[in-house]
JSON list of C-alpha atoms in Angstrom, two decimals:
[
{"chain": "F", "resi": 1, "resn": "MET", "atom": "CA", "xyz": [91.02, 37.08, -40.14]},
{"chain": "F", "resi": 2, "resn": "LEU", "atom": "CA", "xyz": [90.12, 36.35, -36.52]},
{"chain": "F", "resi": 3, "resn": "SER", "atom": "CA", "xyz": [93.80, 36.31, -35.59]},
{"chain": "F", "resi": 4, "resn": "ARG", "atom": "CA", "xyz": [93.95, 40.04, -36.41]},
{"chain": "F", "resi": 5, "resn": "MET", "atom": "CA", "xyz": [90.87, 40.87, -34.33]},
{"chain": "F", "resi": 6, "resn": "ALA", "atom": "CA", "xyz": [90.89, 42.04, -30.75]},
{"chain": "F", "resi": 7, "resn": "ARG", "atom": "CA", "xyz": [90.88, 39.28, -28.19]},
{"chain": "F", "resi": 8, "resn": "MET", "atom": "CA", "xyz": [87.96, 41.00, -26.52]},
{"chain": "F", "resi": 9, "resn": "LEU", "atom": "CA", "xyz": [85.48, 43.47, -27.92]},
{"chain": "F", "resi": 10, "resn": "VAL", "atom": "CA", "xyz": [83.65, 45.69, -25.43]},
{"chain": "F", "resi": 11, "resn": "VAL", "atom": "CA", "xyz": [80.63, 47.38, -27.00]},
{"chain": "F", "resi": 12, "resn": "LYS", "atom": "CA", "xyz": [78.70, 50.05, -25.15]},
{"chain": "F", "resi": 13, "resn": "ALA", "atom": "CA", "xyz": [75.22, 50.93, -26.43]},
{"chain": "F", "resi": 14, "resn": "THR", "atom": "CA", "xyz": [74.24, 54.35, -25.13]},
{"chain": "F", "resi": 15, "resn": "ALA", "atom": "CA", "xyz": [71.08, 54.71, -27.22]},
{"chain": "F", "resi": 16, "resn": "GLY", "atom": "CA", "xyz": [67.78, 52.88, -27.32]},
{"chain": "F", "resi": 17, "resn": "SER", "atom": "CA", "xyz": [64.54, 53.71, -29.10]},
{"chain": "F", "resi": 18, "resn": "ASP", "atom": "CA", "xyz": [65.56, 57.38, -28.88]},
{"chain": "F", "resi": 19, "resn": "ALA", "atom": "CA", "xyz": [68.25, 56.77, -31.56]},
{"chain": "F", "resi": 20, "resn": "PRO", "atom": "CA", "xyz": [67.24, 53.49, -33.21]},
{"chain": "F", "resi": 21, "resn": "GLU", "atom": "CA", "xyz": [69.92, 53.33, -35.90]},
{"chain": "F", "resi": 22, "resn": "ARG", "atom": "CA", "xyz": [72.75, 53.85, -33.43]},
{"chain": "F", "resi": 23, "resn": "CYS", "atom": "CA", "xyz": [71.19, 51.30, -31.08]},
{"chain": "F", "resi": 24, "resn": "SER", "atom": "CA", "xyz": [70.78, 48.74, -33.84]},
{"chain": "F", "resi": 25, "resn": "GLN", "atom": "CA", "xyz": [74.37, 49.23, -34.97]},
{"chain": "F", "resi": 26, "resn": "ALA", "atom": "CA", "xyz": [75.68, 48.48, -31.49]},
{"chain": "F", "resi": 27, "resn": "PHE", "atom": "CA", "xyz": [73.68, 45.26, -31.19]},
{"chain": "F", "resi": 28, "resn": "THR", "atom": "CA", "xyz": [74.51, 44.22, -34.78]},
{"chain": "F", "resi": 29, "resn": "VAL", "atom": "CA", "xyz": [78.27, 44.78, -34.48]},
{"chain": "F", "resi": 30, "resn": "ALA", "atom": "CA", "xyz": [78.47, 43.05, -31.11]},
{"chain": "F", "resi": 31, "resn": "SER", "atom": "CA", "xyz": [76.41, 40.02, -32.15]},
{"chain": "F", "resi": 32, "resn": "THR", "atom": "CA", "xyz": [78.32, 39.68, -35.44]},
{"chain": "F", "resi": 33, "resn": "ALA", "atom": "CA", "xyz": [81.60, 39.65, -33.55]},
{"chain": "F", "resi": 34, "resn": "ALA", "atom": "CA", "xyz": [80.24, 37.08, -31.07]},
{"chain": "F", "resi": 35, "resn": "VAL", "atom": "CA", "xyz": [79.15, 34.79, -33.89]},
{"chain": "F", "resi": 36, "resn": "ALA", "atom": "CA", "xyz": [82.64, 35.17, -35.43]},
{"chain": "F", "resi": 37, "resn": "GLY", "atom": "CA", "xyz": [84.16, 33.86, -32.20]},
{"chain": "F", "resi": 38, "resn": "VAL", "atom": "CA", "xyz": [85.29, 37.12, -30.63]},
{"chain": "F", "resi": 39, "resn": "ASP", "atom": "CA", "xyz": [84.99, 37.39, -26.85]},
{"chain": "F", "resi": 40, "resn": "VAL", "atom": "CA", "xyz": [82.27, 40.07, -26.58]},
{"chain": "F", "resi": 41, "resn": "SER", "atom": "CA", "xyz": [81.16, 42.09, -23.60]},
{"chain": "F", "resi": 42, "resn": "PHE", "atom": "CA", "xyz": [78.05, 44.13, -24.41]},
{"chain": "F", "resi": 43, "resn": "TRP", "atom": "CA", "xyz": [77.05, 47.04, -22.17]},
{"chain": "F", "resi": 44, "resn": "MET", "atom": "CA", "xyz": [73.60, 48.60, -22.15]},
{"chain": "F", "resi": 45, "resn": "THR", "atom": "CA", "xyz": [73.70, 52.16, -20.83]},
{"chain": "F", "resi": 46, "resn": "GLY", "atom": "CA", "xyz": [71.37, 55.13, -21.05]},
{"chain": "F", "resi": 47, "resn": "GLU", "atom": "CA", "xyz": [68.16, 54.37, -22.91]},
{"chain": "F", "resi": 48, "resn": "SER", "atom": "CA", "xyz": [69.40, 50.96, -24.09]},
{"chain": "F", "resi": 49, "resn": "THR", "atom": "CA", "xyz": [69.20, 49.81, -20.46]},
{"chain": "F", "resi": 50, "resn": "TRP", "atom": "CA", "xyz": [65.46, 49.23, -21.00]},
{"chain": "F", "resi": 51, "resn": "PHE", "atom": "CA", "xyz": [66.33, 46.25, -23.24]},
{"chain": "F", "resi": 52, "resn": "ALA", "atom": "CA", "xyz": [67.53, 44.35, -20.16]},
{"chain": "F", "resi": 53, "resn": "LEU", "atom": "CA", "xyz": [63.87, 43.88, -19.27]},
{"chain": "F", "resi": 54, "resn": "PRO", "atom": "CA", "xyz": [61.84, 40.96, -20.65]},
{"chain": "F", "resi": 55, "resn": "SER", "atom": "CA", "xyz": [59.88, 41.84, -23.81]},
{"chain": "F", "resi": 56, "resn": "LYS", "atom": "CA", "xyz": [61.40, 45.33, -24.21]},
{"chain": "F", "resi": 57, "resn": "ALA", "atom": "CA", "xyz": [63.66, 44.26, -27.10]},
{"chain": "F", "resi": 58, "resn": "GLY", "atom": "CA", "xyz": [60.54, 42.97, -28.87]},
{"chain": "F", "resi": 59, "resn": "GLU", "atom": "CA", "xyz": [59.08, 46.48, -28.82]},
{"chain": "F", "resi": 60, "resn": "PHE", "atom": "CA", "xyz": [62.03, 47.85, -30.82]},
{"chain": "F", "resi": 61, "resn": "ASP", "atom": "CA", "xyz": [61.34, 48.37, -34.50]},
{"chain": "F", "resi": 62, "resn": "LEU", "atom": "CA", "xyz": [63.71, 49.59, -37.19]},
{"chain": "F", "resi": 63, "resn": "PRO", "atom": "CA", "xyz": [63.03, 48.82, -40.86]},
{"chain": "F", "resi": 64, "resn": "HIS", "atom": "CA", "xyz": [65.68, 46.70, -42.60]},
{"chain": "F", "resi": 65, "resn": "ALA", "atom": "CA", "xyz": [67.40, 45.87, -39.30]},
{"chain": "F", "resi": 66, "resn": "ALA", "atom": "CA", "xyz": [67.86, 42.48, -37.68]},
{"chain": "F", "resi": 67, "resn": "PRO", "atom": "CA", "xyz": [65.30, 41.90, -34.92]},
{"chain": "F", "resi": 68, "resn": "LEU", "atom": "CA", "xyz": [66.69, 43.11, -31.60]},
{"chain": "F", "resi": 69, "resn": "PRO", "atom": "CA", "xyz": [65.44, 40.05, -29.65]},
{"chain": "F", "resi": 70, "resn": "GLU", "atom": "CA", "xyz": [67.50, 37.80, -31.94]},
{"chain": "F", "resi": 71, "resn": "LEU", "atom": "CA", "xyz": [70.62, 39.93, -31.57]},
{"chain": "F", "resi": 72, "resn": "LEU", "atom": "CA", "xyz": [70.22, 40.08, -27.81]},
{"chain": "F", "resi": 73, "resn": "GLY", "atom": "CA", "xyz": [69.75, 36.31, -27.75]},
{"chain": "F", "resi": 74, "resn": "ILE", "atom": "CA", "xyz": [73.04, 35.84, -29.59]},
{"chain": "F", "resi": 75, "resn": "LEU", "atom": "CA", "xyz": [74.81, 38.11, -27.11]},
{"chain": "F", "resi": 76, "resn": "LEU", "atom": "CA", "xyz": [73.33, 36.29, -24.14]},
{"chain": "F", "resi": 77, "resn": "GLU", "atom": "CA", "xyz": [74.38, 32.94, -25.58]},
{"chain": "F", "resi": 78, "resn": "ALA", "atom": "CA", "xyz": [77.83, 33.79, -26.93]},
{"chain": "F", "resi": 79, "resn": "GLY", "atom": "CA", "xyz": [78.96, 36.81, -24.94]},
{"chain": "F", "resi": 80, "resn": "ARG", "atom": "CA", "xyz": [78.39, 38.76, -21.75]},
{"chain": "F", "resi": 81, "resn": "VAL", "atom": "CA", "xyz": [75.63, 41.34, -21.35]},
{"chain": "F", "resi": 82, "resn": "THR", "atom": "CA", "xyz": [75.71, 44.03, -18.69]},
{"chain": "F", "resi": 83, "resn": "ALA", "atom": "CA", "xyz": [73.30, 46.79, -17.73]},
{"chain": "F", "resi": 84, "resn": "CYS", "atom": "CA", "xyz": [74.87, 49.89, -16.19]},
{"chain": "F", "resi": 85, "resn": "THR", "atom": "CA", "xyz": [74.28, 50.15, -12.44]},
{"chain": "F", "resi": 86, "resn": "GLN", "atom": "CA", "xyz": [73.43, 53.86, -12.39]},
{"chain": "F", "resi": 87, "resn": "CYS", "atom": "CA", "xyz": [71.39, 53.70, -15.59]},
{"chain": "F", "resi": 88, "resn": "ALA", "atom": "CA", "xyz": [69.35, 50.80, -14.23]},
{"chain": "F", "resi": 89, "resn": "ALA", "atom": "CA", "xyz": [68.82, 52.55, -10.89]},
{"chain": "F", "resi": 90, "resn": "ARG", "atom": "CA", "xyz": [67.63, 55.73, -12.62]},
{"chain": "F", "resi": 91, "resn": "ARG", "atom": "CA", "xyz": [65.02, 53.63, -14.41]},
{"chain": "F", "resi": 92, "resn": "GLY", "atom": "CA", "xyz": [63.98, 51.63, -11.35]},
{"chain": "F", "resi": 93, "resn": "ILE", "atom": "CA", "xyz": [65.45, 48.41, -12.80]},
{"chain": "F", "resi": 94, "resn": "THR", "atom": "CA", "xyz": [66.77, 45.89, -10.28]},
{"chain": "F", "resi": 95, "resn": "PRO", "atom": "CA", "xyz": [68.72, 42.64, -10.75]},
{"chain": "F", "resi": 96, "resn": "GLU", "atom": "CA", "xyz": [65.48, 40.73, -10.18]},
{"chain": "F", "resi": 97, "resn": "ASP", "atom": "CA", "xyz": [63.86, 42.54, -13.14]},
{"chain": "F", "resi": 98, "resn": "VAL", "atom": "CA", "xyz": [66.37, 41.76, -15.88]},
{"chain": "F", "resi": 99, "resn": "LEU", "atom": "CA", "xyz": [66.50, 38.85, -18.29]},
{"chain": "F", "resi": 100, "resn": "PRO", "atom": "CA", "xyz": [68.41, 35.78, -17.12]},
{"chain": "F", "resi": 101, "resn": "GLY", "atom": "CA", "xyz": [72.08, 36.13, -17.98]},
{"chain": "F", "resi": 102, "resn": "ILE", "atom": "CA", "xyz": [72.21, 39.92, -17.75]},
{"chain": "F", "resi": 103, "resn": "ARG", "atom": "CA", "xyz": [74.28, 41.34, -14.93]},
{"chain": "F", "resi": 104, "resn": "ILE", "atom": "CA", "xyz": [74.15, 44.83, -13.49]},
{"chain": "F", "resi": 105, "resn": "ALA", "atom": "CA", "xyz": [77.58, 46.37, -12.96]},
{"chain": "F", "resi": 106, "resn": "GLY", "atom": "CA", "xyz": [79.23, 49.75, -12.85]},
{"chain": "F", "resi": 107, "resn": "ALA", "atom": "CA", "xyz": [82.02, 51.83, -14.24]},
{"chain": "F", "resi": 108, "resn": "ALA", "atom": "CA", "xyz": [84.81, 49.98, -12.41]},
{"chain": "F", "resi": 109, "resn": "VAL", "atom": "CA", "xyz": [83.92, 46.73, -14.20]},
{"chain": "F", "resi": 110, "resn": "PHE", "atom": "CA", "xyz": [83.67, 48.53, -17.54]},
{"chain": "F", "resi": 111, "resn": "VAL", "atom": "CA", "xyz": [87.10, 50.10, -17.06]},
{"chain": "F", "resi": 112, "resn": "GLU", "atom": "CA", "xyz": [88.56, 46.74, -16.05]},
{"chain": "F", "resi": 113, "resn": "GLU", "atom": "CA", "xyz": [87.26, 45.18, -19.25]},
{"chain": "F", "resi": 114, "resn": "VAL", "atom": "CA", "xyz": [88.42, 47.91, -21.61]},
{"chain": "F", "resi": 115, "resn": "MET", "atom": "CA", "xyz": [91.87, 47.92, -19.99]},
{"chain": "F", "resi": 116, "resn": "ALA", "atom": "CA", "xyz": [92.31, 44.17, -20.48]},
{"chain": "F", "resi": 117, "resn": "ASP", "atom": "CA", "xyz": [95.19, 43.18, -22.73]},
{"chain": "F", "resi": 118, "resn": "GLY", "atom": "CA", "xyz": [94.00, 43.05, -26.31]},
{"chain": "F", "resi": 119, "resn": "ALA", "atom": "CA", "xyz": [90.62, 44.64, -25.64]},
{"chain": "F", "resi": 120, "resn": "GLN", "atom": "CA", "xyz": [88.98, 46.97, -28.13]},
{"chain": "F", "resi": 121, "resn": "ALA", "atom": "CA", "xyz": [86.13, 49.23, -27.01]},
{"chain": "F", "resi": 122, "resn": "LEU", "atom": "CA", "xyz": [83.39, 50.67, -29.23]},
{"chain": "F", "resi": 123, "resn": "VAL", "atom": "CA", "xyz": [80.77, 53.13, -28.03]},
{"chain": "F", "resi": 124, "resn": "TYR", "atom": "CA", "xyz": [77.53, 53.70, -29.91]}
]
């Protein structure tokens, strides 16, 4: 089945604790794809940007959902995780603040990734 999947999956999470089900879906789909061997680039934008900070994922709670720290750990280990430049700046988050392995990048990098040959983008 992997041969029919996109060569790269770019997932953008636009929600955080403000829309927990949508947020959880983004993390779950991205981490499931990463475990399946898909090249995953996960973007945290809007309220999900807070999860780039240490311990913030541990504050997230959604009944019957996989723990966000575990899903984020999978993404950090098997994929790429990016926090939106403008979203981070609006929240006072700097590169020194984020978890190791998370980069801060902007729209140009996102567009480059979604335009890559074989890429599939999902926005939650």
